[in-house]
Amino acid sequence: MQKKIKSALISVFYKDGLEPLVKELQNLGVTIYSTGGTQKFIEDLGISCVPVESLTTYPSILGGRVKTLHPSVFGGILGRRDNPQDIQEMKEYNIPEIDLVIVDLYPFEETLKSTDEEKLIIEKIDIGGPSMIRAAAKNFKDLVVIAAKHSYAGLVELLQTQNGATTLEQRREYAAKAFEVVMNYDIAINNYFNGDIIRPLNAQQPLRYGENPHQHAVFFGDLEEVFTQLNGKELSYNNLVDVDAAIQLINEFSGEEQSETTFAVIKHTNVCGIASRPTVRECWDAGLAGDPESAFGGVLVCNATIDKLTAEAINEIFFEVLIAPAFNEDALAVLKTKKNRILLELKPQHTKHKAKSFRSILNGTLVQDADEGNFKEWKEAGGRETTASEKENLVFANIICKHLKSNAIALVKNKQLVGKGCGQTSRVDSLRQSLDKAKQFNVDLKGAVLASDAFFPFNDCVQMAHAEGIEAFIQPGGSIRDKDTIDYCVQNNLALVITGLRHFKH
């Protein structure tokens, strides 16, 4: 059933795009109610409107905190046109019917980005706006609600083609959009007070498909806040998952304490190559050498500017994505020779760790603190103290292990990943995998170190690794049989560090 719009209440923070809509309402002879800055904007266009204060008999008070919160306004929005009692009460109290509500919300999220001053942030928590939007959306059978400026143009077109009338289906669609706007607004406020524990659903980006071609997928969020895409095709679901893993990893090497140039290769969210070196080109060469086979089709990430020399070397292999904080122009010229190659310039504010992690399971969502920190303690528990070189490599290996799927083992030599085992159901199998990978590329493991994401349940892992020339180990400890591993290390003069911090990743 179509309903013609005869009256509209307009009160918005953002005026851009509003003019064509207001003029179309004027052409249709719609009575416009407004207040404050919106009223001035409309009147400056030469269009008359009725001040909301004439309905409420109250001026805007408390510094603008109370303007529209009044029965004369909400009665006009919530009154049911097919309910005789509602109609009678509206006539009794001189409450006009309102057929269209155009209201947006104070810029709470924008204010969060621009200031830390709580007083300013709190004042951008809208009260009347969400109330009017919810009221209008609830009564979609009788009126239209527009809750965001991106809907203005669509409404203008609709009014022009339908002579100022709307269908029930159209009103319901606008109501659904309005409830989503309010929901995301409330999520932002909740996250400000309680931490970032709920994900908003406002920015939706359809993806080509999900993990596999038969799966539908959508990304919720704003990727432009994280990086700028300089080249390449649209990011896929799998690209995004790997990009997230890559950024989480490189963030470990982006702080003041970890400023050495580092280059990594990610494949299916696991690190398959990584190295720290004085120059970007040296980093790339060493990172790739750790597993040149797995690097094919991978996601590459660096914490330093990509130069032409490195770009020419990278250009020799096939990869999906390259992420860096900056690219030299001559490097971009080389890398852009492949039009589908995705190049992402990481924005500085996102070289930090996530506060929370989320996973959808069963009929709900798991929320946990992000796995921050690498050590709870540094306990030398072996037959000797670690050397300075071993300590440096153990720290490096421990970080890598944190970013591998459990069960995880990382073998490191000279700040280069030379072997890794991950995603195995047995820790011994992960160790075998890491040793086999090192042997595949003829790595001499003498002088290498080993990291484990969780405790050694038995001493078999250190025995196997020791037999291959590894003499320094790092693990969180916590097994009821820790003593077996410690005793073996003491008896064989091996270095063993216990961190007290497990890094399972499922």
Short mmCIF file of C-alpha atoms in Angstrom, two decimals:
data_model
loop_
_atom_site.label_atom_id
_atom_site.label_comp_id
_atom_site.label_asym_id
_atom_site.label_seq_id
_atom_site.Cartn_x
_atom_site.Cartn_y
_atom_site.Cartn_z
CA MET A 1 0.00 0.00 0.00
CA GLN A 2 1.41 3.39 -1.01
CA LYS A 3 1.34 6.29 1.42
CA LYS A 4 1.92 9.86 0.35
CA ILE A 5 4.34 11.98 2.34
CA LYS A 6 2.65 15.15 3.56
CA SER A 7 4.94 16.17 6.42
CA ALA A 8 8.60 15.68 7.29
CA LEU A 9 10.81 16.21 10.34
CA ILE A 10 14.41 17.02 9.41
CA SER A 11 17.23 17.36 11.95
CA VAL A 12 20.70 16.41 10.75
CA PHE A 13 24.34 17.02 11.64
CA TYR A 14 25.61 16.54 8.07
CA LYS A 15 24.01 18.92 5.55
CA ASP A 16 25.93 17.80 2.44
CA GLY A 17 23.56 16.20 -0.07
CA LEU A 18 20.49 17.49 1.78
CA GLU A 19 19.62 20.37 -0.55
CA PRO A 20 18.16 18.32 -3.47
CA LEU A 21 16.01 16.35 -1.03
CA VAL A 22 14.64 19.44 0.70
CA LYS A 23 13.86 21.06 -2.65
CA GLU A 24 12.02 17.95 -3.83
CA LEU A 25 9.94 17.96 -0.65
CA GLN A 26 9.12 21.60 -1.30
CA ASN A 27 8.03 20.75 -4.87
CA LEU A 28 5.71 18.09 -3.46
CA GLY A 29 4.15 20.54 -0.99
CA VAL A 30 5.42 18.69 2.07
CA THR A 31 5.29 20.53 5.41
CA ILE A 32 8.78 20.55 6.89
CA TYR A 33 9.49 20.67 10.62
CA SER A 34 13.04 21.41 11.71
CA THR A 35 15.24 22.90 14.41
CA GLY A 36 18.62 24.48 15.06
CA GLY A 37 21.26 24.41 12.34
CA THR A 38 19.11 22.32 10.02
CA GLN A 39 16.28 24.84 10.20
CA LYS A 40 18.71 27.65 9.31
CA PHE A 41 20.13 25.61 6.42
CA ILE A 42 16.64 25.02 4.98
CA GLU A 43 15.56 28.63 5.42
CA ASP A 44 18.77 29.86 3.78
CA LEU A 45 17.65 27.91 0.71
CA GLY A 46 14.52 30.05 0.65
CA ILE A 47 12.33 27.21 1.85
CA SER A 48 9.96 27.76 4.76
CA CYS A 49 9.79 25.30 7.62
CA VAL A 50 8.00 25.02 10.93
CA PRO A 51 10.25 25.27 14.02
CA VAL A 52 9.99 22.18 16.22
CA GLU A 53 9.77 24.57 19.17
CA SER A 54 6.29 25.58 17.94
CA LEU A 55 5.18 21.99 18.59
CA THR A 56 6.90 21.50 21.91
CA THR A 57 6.42 25.10 23.19
CA TYR A 58 9.93 24.69 24.62
CA PRO A 59 13.14 26.13 23.19
CA SER A 60 16.28 24.06 22.76
CA ILE A 61 17.66 23.81 26.31
CA LEU A 62 20.67 22.52 28.24
CA GLY A 63 23.12 23.58 25.57
CA GLY A 64 21.22 21.73 22.87
CA ARG A 65 20.99 18.47 24.81
CA VAL A 66 17.17 18.64 24.81
CA LYS A 67 15.43 19.74 21.63
CA THR A 68 13.10 17.08 20.24
CA LEU A 69 12.48 14.85 23.26
CA HIS A 70 8.80 15.74 23.63
CA PRO A 71 5.39 13.96 23.25
CA SER A 72 4.39 16.36 20.46
CA VAL A 73 7.32 15.12 18.40
CA PHE A 74 7.31 11.46 19.33
CA GLY A 75 3.53 11.29 19.25
CA GLY A 76 3.64 12.49 15.63
CA ILE A 77 6.16 9.77 14.81
CA LEU A 78 4.73 6.85 16.79
CA GLY A 79 1.02 7.53 16.28
CA ARG A 80 -0.62 4.62 14.45
CA ARG A 81 -2.72 5.89 11.58
CA ASP A 82 -5.03 2.87 11.66
CA ASN A 83 -5.62 3.06 15.41
CA PRO A 84 -8.69 5.21 16.27
CA GLN A 85 -7.54 5.86 19.84
CA ASP A 86 -4.13 7.08 18.65
CA ILE A 87 -5.77 9.39 16.11
CA GLN A 88 -8.18 10.74 18.74
CA GLU A 89 -5.37 11.46 21.22
CA MET A 90 -3.25 13.14 18.55
CA LYS A 91 -6.16 15.46 17.72
CA GLU A 92 -6.83 16.13 21.40
CA TYR A 93 -3.23 17.20 22.04
CA ASN A 94 -2.71 18.91 18.66
CA ILE A 95 -0.02 16.46 17.61
CA PRO A 96 0.62 16.56 13.84
CA GLU A 97 1.19 13.36 11.87
CA ILE A 98 4.79 13.05 10.65
CA ASP A 99 5.26 10.95 7.52
CA LEU A 100 9.00 11.28 7.00
CA VAL A 101 11.84 11.49 9.53
CA ILE A 102 15.29 12.51 8.29
CA VAL A 103 17.69 12.37 11.21
CA ASP A 104 21.36 11.47 11.41
CA LEU A 105 23.61 11.08 14.44
CA TYR A 106 26.33 13.14 16.09
CA PRO A 107 29.80 12.13 14.80
CA PHE A 108 30.83 10.01 17.77
CA GLU A 109 33.35 7.81 15.95
CA GLU A 110 34.87 10.76 14.10
CA THR A 111 35.31 12.56 17.43
CA LEU A 112 37.06 9.51 18.88
CA LYS A 113 39.57 9.65 16.05
CA SER A 114 40.29 13.35 16.52
CA THR A 115 40.56 13.71 20.32
CA ASP A 116 41.13 11.89 23.61
CA GLU A 117 39.30 14.55 25.62
CA GLU A 118 36.44 12.75 27.33
CA LYS A 119 34.25 15.84 27.70
CA LEU A 120 34.18 16.35 23.92
CA ILE A 121 33.61 12.65 23.28
CA ILE A 122 30.69 12.40 25.72
CA GLU A 123 28.95 15.40 24.15
CA LYS A 124 28.93 13.54 20.85
CA ILE A 125 26.77 10.76 22.29
CA ASP A 126 23.48 11.44 20.57
CA ILE A 127 20.28 10.94 22.57
CA GLY A 128 17.42 12.46 20.61
CA GLY A 129 18.68 11.24 17.24
CA PRO A 130 18.69 7.50 18.00
CA SER A 131 15.36 7.86 19.81
CA MET A 132 13.66 9.47 16.81
CA ILE A 133 15.24 7.03 14.37
CA ARG A 134 14.12 4.02 16.40
CA ALA A 135 10.63 5.45 16.84
CA ALA A 136 10.25 6.11 13.11
CA ALA A 137 11.67 2.70 12.18
CA LYS A 138 9.30 1.02 14.61
CA ASN A 139 6.35 2.73 12.93
CA PHE A 140 7.46 1.91 9.36
CA LYS A 141 3.91 0.94 8.45
CA ASP A 142 3.05 4.64 8.46
CA LEU A 143 6.23 6.61 7.78
CA VAL A 144 9.66 6.66 6.15
CA VAL A 145 12.89 7.03 8.10
CA ILE A 146 16.22 8.17 6.64
CA ALA A 147 19.11 7.74 9.09
CA ALA A 148 22.19 8.50 6.99
CA LYS A 149 23.19 10.95 4.26
CA HIS A 150 24.03 8.20 1.77
CA SER A 151 20.29 7.48 1.53
CA TYR A 152 19.33 11.04 0.47
CA ALA A 153 19.84 10.56 -3.28
CA GLY A 154 17.87 7.30 -3.36
CA LEU A 155 14.92 8.92 -1.59
CA VAL A 156 14.93 11.86 -4.02
CA GLU A 157 14.71 9.45 -6.96
CA LEU A 158 11.95 7.48 -5.28
CA LEU A 159 9.90 10.60 -4.52
CA GLN A 160 10.26 11.80 -8.12
CA THR A 161 9.23 8.50 -9.69
CA GLN A 162 6.37 7.79 -7.27
CA ASN A 163 5.03 11.32 -6.89
CA GLY A 164 5.95 11.59 -3.20
CA ALA A 165 4.55 8.21 -2.15
CA THR A 166 6.21 5.08 -0.76
CA THR A 167 5.25 1.42 -0.53
CA LEU A 168 5.20 -0.65 2.65
CA GLU A 169 8.11 -2.71 1.37
CA GLN A 170 10.17 0.41 0.74
CA ARG A 171 9.41 1.79 4.19
CA ARG A 172 10.39 -1.51 5.76
CA GLU A 173 13.74 -1.48 3.90
CA TYR A 174 14.49 2.03 5.13
CA ALA A 175 13.55 0.95 8.67
CA ALA A 176 15.95 -1.99 8.50
CA LYS A 177 18.76 0.32 7.40
CA ALA A 178 17.90 2.74 10.20
CA PHE A 179 18.06 0.07 12.90
CA GLU A 180 21.46 -0.97 11.54
CA VAL A 181 22.71 2.63 11.77
CA VAL A 182 21.61 2.91 15.40
CA MET A 183 23.02 -0.52 16.24
CA ASN A 184 26.48 0.38 14.91
CA TYR A 185 26.34 3.73 16.70
CA ASP A 186 25.56 2.00 19.99
CA ILE A 187 28.34 -0.54 19.35
CA ALA A 188 30.86 2.29 18.95
CA ILE A 189 29.74 3.85 22.24
CA ASN A 190 29.78 0.49 24.00
CA ASN A 191 33.29 -0.20 22.76
CA TYR A 192 34.46 3.19 24.03
CA PHE A 193 33.30 2.36 27.56
CA ASN A 194 33.89 -1.40 27.66
CA GLY A 195 36.73 -1.99 25.24
CA ASP A 196 36.60 -3.09 21.61
CA ILE A 197 34.53 -6.23 22.22
CA ILE A 198 31.77 -5.96 19.61
CA ARG A 199 32.33 -5.60 15.89
CA PRO A 200 30.15 -3.05 14.02
CA LEU A 201 28.45 -4.14 10.79
CA ASN A 202 28.17 -0.77 9.10
CA ALA A 203 30.84 -0.88 6.39
CA GLN A 204 30.07 -3.91 4.23
CA GLN A 205 32.34 -4.90 1.37
CA PRO A 206 31.13 -7.85 -0.74
CA LEU A 207 33.95 -10.21 -1.71
CA ARG A 208 34.21 -12.29 -4.87
CA TYR A 209 33.66 -15.41 -2.77
CA GLY A 210 34.72 -16.88 0.54
CA GLU A 211 37.40 -19.39 1.42
CA ASN A 212 36.20 -21.43 -1.57
CA PRO A 213 34.32 -20.35 -4.72
CA HIS A 214 30.99 -21.81 -3.59
CA GLN A 215 30.99 -19.76 -0.35
CA HIS A 216 29.44 -16.27 -0.19
CA ALA A 217 31.53 -13.73 1.76
CA VAL A 218 31.37 -10.14 3.00
CA PHE A 219 33.96 -8.06 4.86
CA PHE A 220 32.64 -5.76 7.60
CA GLY A 221 34.98 -2.89 8.31
CA ASP A 222 36.96 -0.11 6.66
CA LEU A 223 40.16 -1.34 5.02
CA GLU A 224 41.16 2.21 4.12
CA GLU A 225 41.80 2.83 7.81
CA VAL A 226 44.47 0.13 7.74
CA PHE A 227 46.21 0.52 4.39
CA THR A 228 46.12 2.19 0.99
CA GLN A 229 45.94 -0.15 -1.99
CA LEU A 230 48.41 1.08 -4.61
CA ASN A 231 47.96 -1.62 -7.22
CA GLY A 232 46.26 -4.88 -8.04
CA LYS A 233 42.97 -6.67 -8.07
CA GLU A 234 40.35 -6.68 -5.34
CA LEU A 235 41.46 -8.42 -2.17
CA SER A 236 39.88 -11.86 -1.74
CA TYR A 237 38.72 -13.55 1.46
CA ASN A 238 41.91 -15.62 1.63
CA ASN A 239 44.05 -12.57 0.82
CA LEU A 240 42.49 -10.69 3.73
CA VAL A 241 43.05 -13.55 6.17
CA ASP A 242 46.72 -13.75 5.17
CA VAL A 243 47.13 -9.96 5.17
CA ASP A 244 45.81 -9.88 8.73
CA ALA A 245 48.30 -12.58 9.78
CA ALA A 246 51.12 -10.73 8.01
CA ILE A 247 50.36 -7.41 9.70
CA GLN A 248 50.08 -9.05 13.12
CA LEU A 249 53.49 -10.62 12.59
CA ILE A 250 55.29 -7.54 11.26
CA ASN A 251 53.86 -5.44 14.09
CA GLU A 252 56.10 -7.50 16.39
CA PHE A 253 59.06 -5.91 14.60
CA SER A 254 57.69 -2.38 14.25
CA GLY A 255 58.05 -0.96 17.75
CA GLU A 256 60.97 1.01 19.15
CA GLU A 257 62.44 -2.12 20.74
CA GLN A 258 62.18 -4.12 17.49
CA SER A 259 63.31 -1.65 14.87
CA GLU A 260 65.64 -3.90 12.84
CA THR A 261 64.60 -4.28 9.22
CA THR A 262 62.56 -7.46 8.82
CA PHE A 263 60.94 -9.18 5.84
CA ALA A 264 58.49 -12.08 6.05
CA VAL A 265 56.55 -14.40 3.77
CA ILE A 266 53.13 -15.68 4.86
CA LYS A 267 51.31 -18.68 3.42
CA HIS A 268 47.90 -19.78 4.73
CA THR A 269 48.45 -17.52 7.78
CA ASN A 270 51.71 -19.29 8.72
CA VAL A 271 55.19 -17.79 8.48
CA CYS A 272 57.17 -19.71 5.88
CA GLY A 273 60.09 -17.30 5.63
CA ILE A 274 61.39 -14.41 7.73
CA ALA A 275 64.69 -12.73 8.42
CA SER A 276 66.09 -9.57 10.01
CA ARG A 277 69.06 -7.91 8.30
CA PRO A 278 70.65 -4.44 7.93
CA THR A 279 69.03 -3.77 4.51
CA VAL A 280 65.70 -4.58 2.90
CA ARG A 281 67.32 -6.51 0.04
CA GLU A 282 69.36 -8.63 2.46
CA CYS A 283 66.18 -9.28 4.46
CA TRP A 284 64.33 -10.42 1.37
CA ASP A 285 67.11 -12.70 0.20
CA ALA A 286 67.46 -14.34 3.63
CA GLY A 287 63.71 -14.58 4.22
CA LEU A 288 63.14 -16.22 0.85
CA ALA A 289 66.08 -18.60 1.25
CA GLY A 290 64.46 -20.16 4.33
CA ASP A 291 61.78 -21.76 2.14
CA PRO A 292 61.75 -20.55 -1.49
CA GLU A 293 59.31 -23.30 -2.44
CA SER A 294 56.52 -22.23 -0.07
CA ALA A 295 56.93 -18.55 -0.95
CA PHE A 296 55.23 -19.11 -4.32
CA GLY A 297 51.86 -17.33 -4.26
CA GLY A 298 52.45 -15.98 -0.76
CA VAL A 299 51.80 -12.71 1.03
CA LEU A 300 54.95 -10.65 1.61
CA VAL A 301 55.37 -8.07 4.38
CA CYS A 302 58.18 -5.73 5.40
CA ASN A 303 58.60 -3.10 8.12
CA ALA A 304 60.72 -0.79 5.95
CA THR A 305 60.47 1.11 2.67
CA ILE A 306 60.69 -1.05 -0.45
CA ASP A 307 63.49 0.17 -2.72
CA LYS A 308 64.11 -0.55 -6.40
CA LEU A 309 66.87 -3.10 -5.76
CA THR A 310 64.55 -5.16 -3.57
CA ALA A 311 61.59 -4.70 -5.91
CA GLU A 312 63.63 -6.13 -8.81
CA ALA A 313 64.48 -9.20 -6.73
CA ILE A 314 60.90 -9.69 -5.54
CA ASN A 315 59.66 -9.24 -9.10
CA GLU A 316 61.30 -12.53 -10.06
CA ILE A 317 58.76 -14.65 -8.18
CA PHE A 318 54.97 -14.93 -8.21
CA PHE A 319 53.28 -13.55 -5.11
CA GLU A 320 49.78 -12.34 -4.29
CA VAL A 321 50.31 -9.37 -1.95
CA LEU A 322 53.16 -7.13 -0.78
CA ILE A 323 52.67 -4.98 2.33
CA ALA A 324 55.06 -2.24 3.47
CA PRO A 325 54.93 1.15 5.22
CA ALA A 326 56.22 2.87 2.06
CA PHE A 327 57.45 2.25 -1.50
CA ASN A 328 59.98 4.26 -3.48
CA GLU A 329 58.58 5.49 -6.80
CA ASP A 330 61.10 3.53 -8.87
CA ALA A 331 60.25 0.42 -6.86
CA LEU A 332 56.54 0.90 -7.61
CA ALA A 333 57.33 1.22 -11.30
CA VAL A 334 58.92 -2.24 -11.20
CA LEU A 335 56.23 -3.88 -9.06
CA LYS A 336 53.30 -2.44 -11.01
CA THR A 337 54.34 -4.25 -14.17
CA LYS A 338 51.94 -6.98 -13.06
CA LYS A 339 48.47 -5.40 -12.99
CA ASN A 340 46.89 -7.98 -10.64
CA ARG A 341 49.70 -7.83 -8.08
CA ILE A 342 48.33 -6.32 -4.85
CA LEU A 343 50.49 -3.64 -3.25
CA LEU A 344 49.41 -2.29 0.14
CA GLU A 345 50.90 0.71 1.94
CA LEU A 346 50.36 0.13 5.65
CA LYS A 347 49.26 3.16 7.64
CA PRO A 348 51.33 4.05 10.74
CA GLN A 349 48.50 3.88 13.25
CA HIS A 350 48.02 0.20 12.48
CA THR A 351 51.49 -0.90 13.48
CA LYS A 352 50.06 -1.99 16.80
CA HIS A 353 48.48 -5.08 18.28
CA LYS A 354 44.81 -5.91 18.37
CA ALA A 355 43.14 -5.57 21.74
CA LYS A 356 40.72 -8.45 21.18
CA SER A 357 40.29 -11.41 18.88
CA PHE A 358 36.99 -12.91 17.75
CA ARG A 359 35.85 -16.27 16.43
CA SER A 360 32.39 -17.40 15.41
CA ILE A 361 31.60 -20.86 16.80
CA LEU A 362 28.49 -22.99 17.37
CA ASN A 363 25.65 -20.53 18.02
CA GLY A 364 27.79 -17.69 19.36
CA THR A 365 31.09 -15.84 19.28
CA LEU A 366 34.27 -16.36 21.25
CA VAL A 367 35.99 -13.14 22.34
CA GLN A 368 39.40 -13.13 23.97
CA ASP A 369 42.25 -10.77 24.68
CA ALA A 370 44.80 -10.71 21.89
CA ASP A 371 47.98 -12.71 22.50
CA GLU A 372 50.18 -9.80 23.54
CA GLY A 373 53.65 -10.09 24.98
CA ASN A 374 56.27 -12.73 24.33
CA PHE A 375 57.65 -13.54 27.79
CA LYS A 376 56.33 -13.73 31.28
CA GLU A 377 59.83 -14.47 32.51
CA TRP A 378 63.26 -15.34 31.17
CA LYS A 379 64.38 -18.31 33.23
CA GLU A 380 67.68 -19.90 32.33
CA ALA A 381 67.02 -23.54 33.24
CA GLY A 382 69.55 -25.51 31.17
CA GLY A 383 73.11 -26.70 31.70
CA ARG A 384 74.56 -23.27 30.84
CA GLU A 385 73.58 -19.65 30.24
CA THR A 386 72.58 -18.62 26.74
CA THR A 387 75.17 -16.70 24.78
CA ALA A 388 74.33 -13.19 23.51
CA SER A 389 73.86 -14.55 19.98
CA GLU A 390 71.67 -17.41 21.19
CA LYS A 391 69.52 -15.06 23.24
CA GLU A 392 68.97 -12.81 20.23
CA ASN A 393 67.95 -15.77 18.09
CA LEU A 394 65.77 -17.33 20.79
CA VAL A 395 63.81 -14.07 21.12
CA PHE A 396 63.39 -14.01 17.33
CA ALA A 397 62.32 -17.67 17.20
CA ASN A 398 59.85 -17.26 20.04
CA ILE A 399 58.08 -14.44 18.17
CA ILE A 400 57.86 -16.53 15.00
CA CYS A 401 56.49 -19.52 16.91
CA LYS A 402 53.74 -17.31 18.29
CA HIS A 403 52.54 -16.75 14.71
CA LEU A 404 52.50 -20.39 13.62
CA LYS A 405 49.55 -22.75 14.01
CA SER A 406 49.89 -25.16 16.92
CA ASN A 407 51.63 -27.45 17.47
CA ALA A 408 54.45 -25.14 16.41
CA ILE A 409 58.23 -25.44 16.24
CA ALA A 410 60.55 -22.77 14.78
CA LEU A 411 64.22 -23.26 13.97
CA VAL A 412 66.23 -20.06 13.67
CA LYS A 413 69.83 -19.32 12.76
CA ASN A 414 71.32 -15.83 12.44
CA LYS A 415 67.84 -14.26 12.71
CA GLN A 416 66.56 -16.31 9.80
CA LEU A 417 63.81 -18.93 9.92
CA VAL A 418 65.48 -22.07 8.59
CA GLY A 419 62.83 -24.65 9.47
CA LYS A 420 59.33 -24.72 10.85
CA GLY A 421 56.68 -27.24 11.76
CA CYS A 422 53.08 -26.17 12.35
CA GLY A 423 49.51 -27.40 12.53
CA GLN A 424 50.53 -30.92 13.54
CA THR A 425 48.66 -33.03 16.07
CA SER A 426 51.93 -34.06 17.73
CA ARG A 427 54.76 -31.78 18.80
CA VAL A 428 57.22 -34.44 17.69
CA ASP A 429 55.64 -34.38 14.21
CA SER A 430 56.06 -30.59 14.10
CA LEU A 431 59.72 -31.03 15.05
CA ARG A 432 60.22 -33.66 12.33
CA GLN A 433 58.58 -31.32 9.82
CA SER A 434 60.86 -28.44 10.80
CA LEU A 435 63.99 -30.59 10.61
CA ASP A 436 62.96 -31.99 7.21
CA LYS A 437 62.35 -28.48 5.90
CA ALA A 438 65.83 -27.38 7.01
CA LYS A 439 67.41 -30.43 5.40
CA GLN A 440 65.44 -29.83 2.19
CA PHE A 441 67.37 -26.61 1.69
CA ASN A 442 70.69 -27.97 3.00
CA VAL A 443 70.77 -25.89 6.18
CA ASP A 444 73.53 -26.68 8.66
CA LEU A 445 71.69 -26.68 11.98
CA LYS A 446 74.81 -26.39 14.11
CA GLY A 447 74.37 -23.07 15.94
CA ALA A 448 70.63 -22.93 15.28
CA VAL A 449 68.09 -22.49 18.09
CA LEU A 450 64.63 -23.97 18.62
CA ALA A 451 61.38 -22.41 19.90
CA SER A 452 58.21 -24.24 20.87
CA ASP A 453 54.81 -22.56 21.30
CA ALA A 454 53.94 -24.83 24.24
CA PHE A 455 55.74 -27.03 26.74
CA PHE A 456 57.60 -30.20 25.83
CA PRO A 457 55.54 -33.03 27.34
CA PHE A 458 58.62 -35.28 27.21
CA ASN A 459 62.32 -34.78 26.55
CA ASP A 460 62.15 -36.47 23.13
CA CYS A 461 62.02 -33.15 21.24
CA VAL A 462 65.23 -31.77 22.74
CA GLN A 463 66.95 -35.12 22.19
CA MET A 464 65.99 -35.20 18.50
CA ALA A 465 66.97 -31.57 17.94
CA HIS A 466 70.24 -32.00 19.85
CA ALA A 467 71.13 -34.91 17.60
CA GLU A 468 70.88 -32.49 14.65
CA GLY A 469 73.25 -29.96 16.22
CA ILE A 470 70.79 -27.63 18.03
CA GLU A 471 72.02 -26.56 21.47
CA ALA A 472 69.66 -23.76 22.63
CA PHE A 473 65.91 -24.01 23.30
CA ILE A 474 63.06 -21.76 24.39
CA GLN A 475 59.65 -22.93 25.60
CA PRO A 476 56.98 -21.78 28.07
CA GLY A 477 57.30 -24.75 30.40
CA GLY A 478 54.43 -25.97 32.53
CA SER A 479 54.54 -29.71 31.92
CA ILE A 480 54.43 -32.06 34.87
CA ARG A 481 57.51 -33.58 33.24
CA ASP A 482 59.46 -30.34 32.73
CA LYS A 483 62.21 -31.88 34.88
CA ASP A 484 62.91 -34.52 32.21
CA THR A 485 63.69 -31.82 29.62
CA ILE A 486 65.62 -29.70 32.10
CA ASP A 487 67.70 -32.68 33.25
CA TYR A 488 68.60 -33.61 29.69
CA CYS A 489 69.71 -30.05 28.96
CA VAL A 490 71.77 -29.89 32.16
CA GLN A 491 73.42 -33.24 31.48
CA ASN A 492 74.31 -32.24 27.92
CA ASN A 493 75.31 -28.63 28.63
CA LEU A 494 72.46 -27.23 26.51
CA ALA A 495 70.84 -23.83 26.98
CA LEU A 496 67.15 -23.86 27.91
CA VAL A 497 64.96 -20.81 28.52
CA ILE A 498 61.53 -21.07 30.14
CA THR A 499 59.25 -18.07 29.43
CA GLY A 500 56.11 -18.96 31.40
CA LEU A 501 53.96 -17.74 28.49
CA ARG A 502 52.29 -20.22 26.11
CA HIS A 503 51.37 -19.21 22.55
CA PHE A 504 48.80 -21.70 21.28
CA LYS A 505 47.23 -20.71 17.97
CA HIS A 506 44.32 -22.75 16.65
#
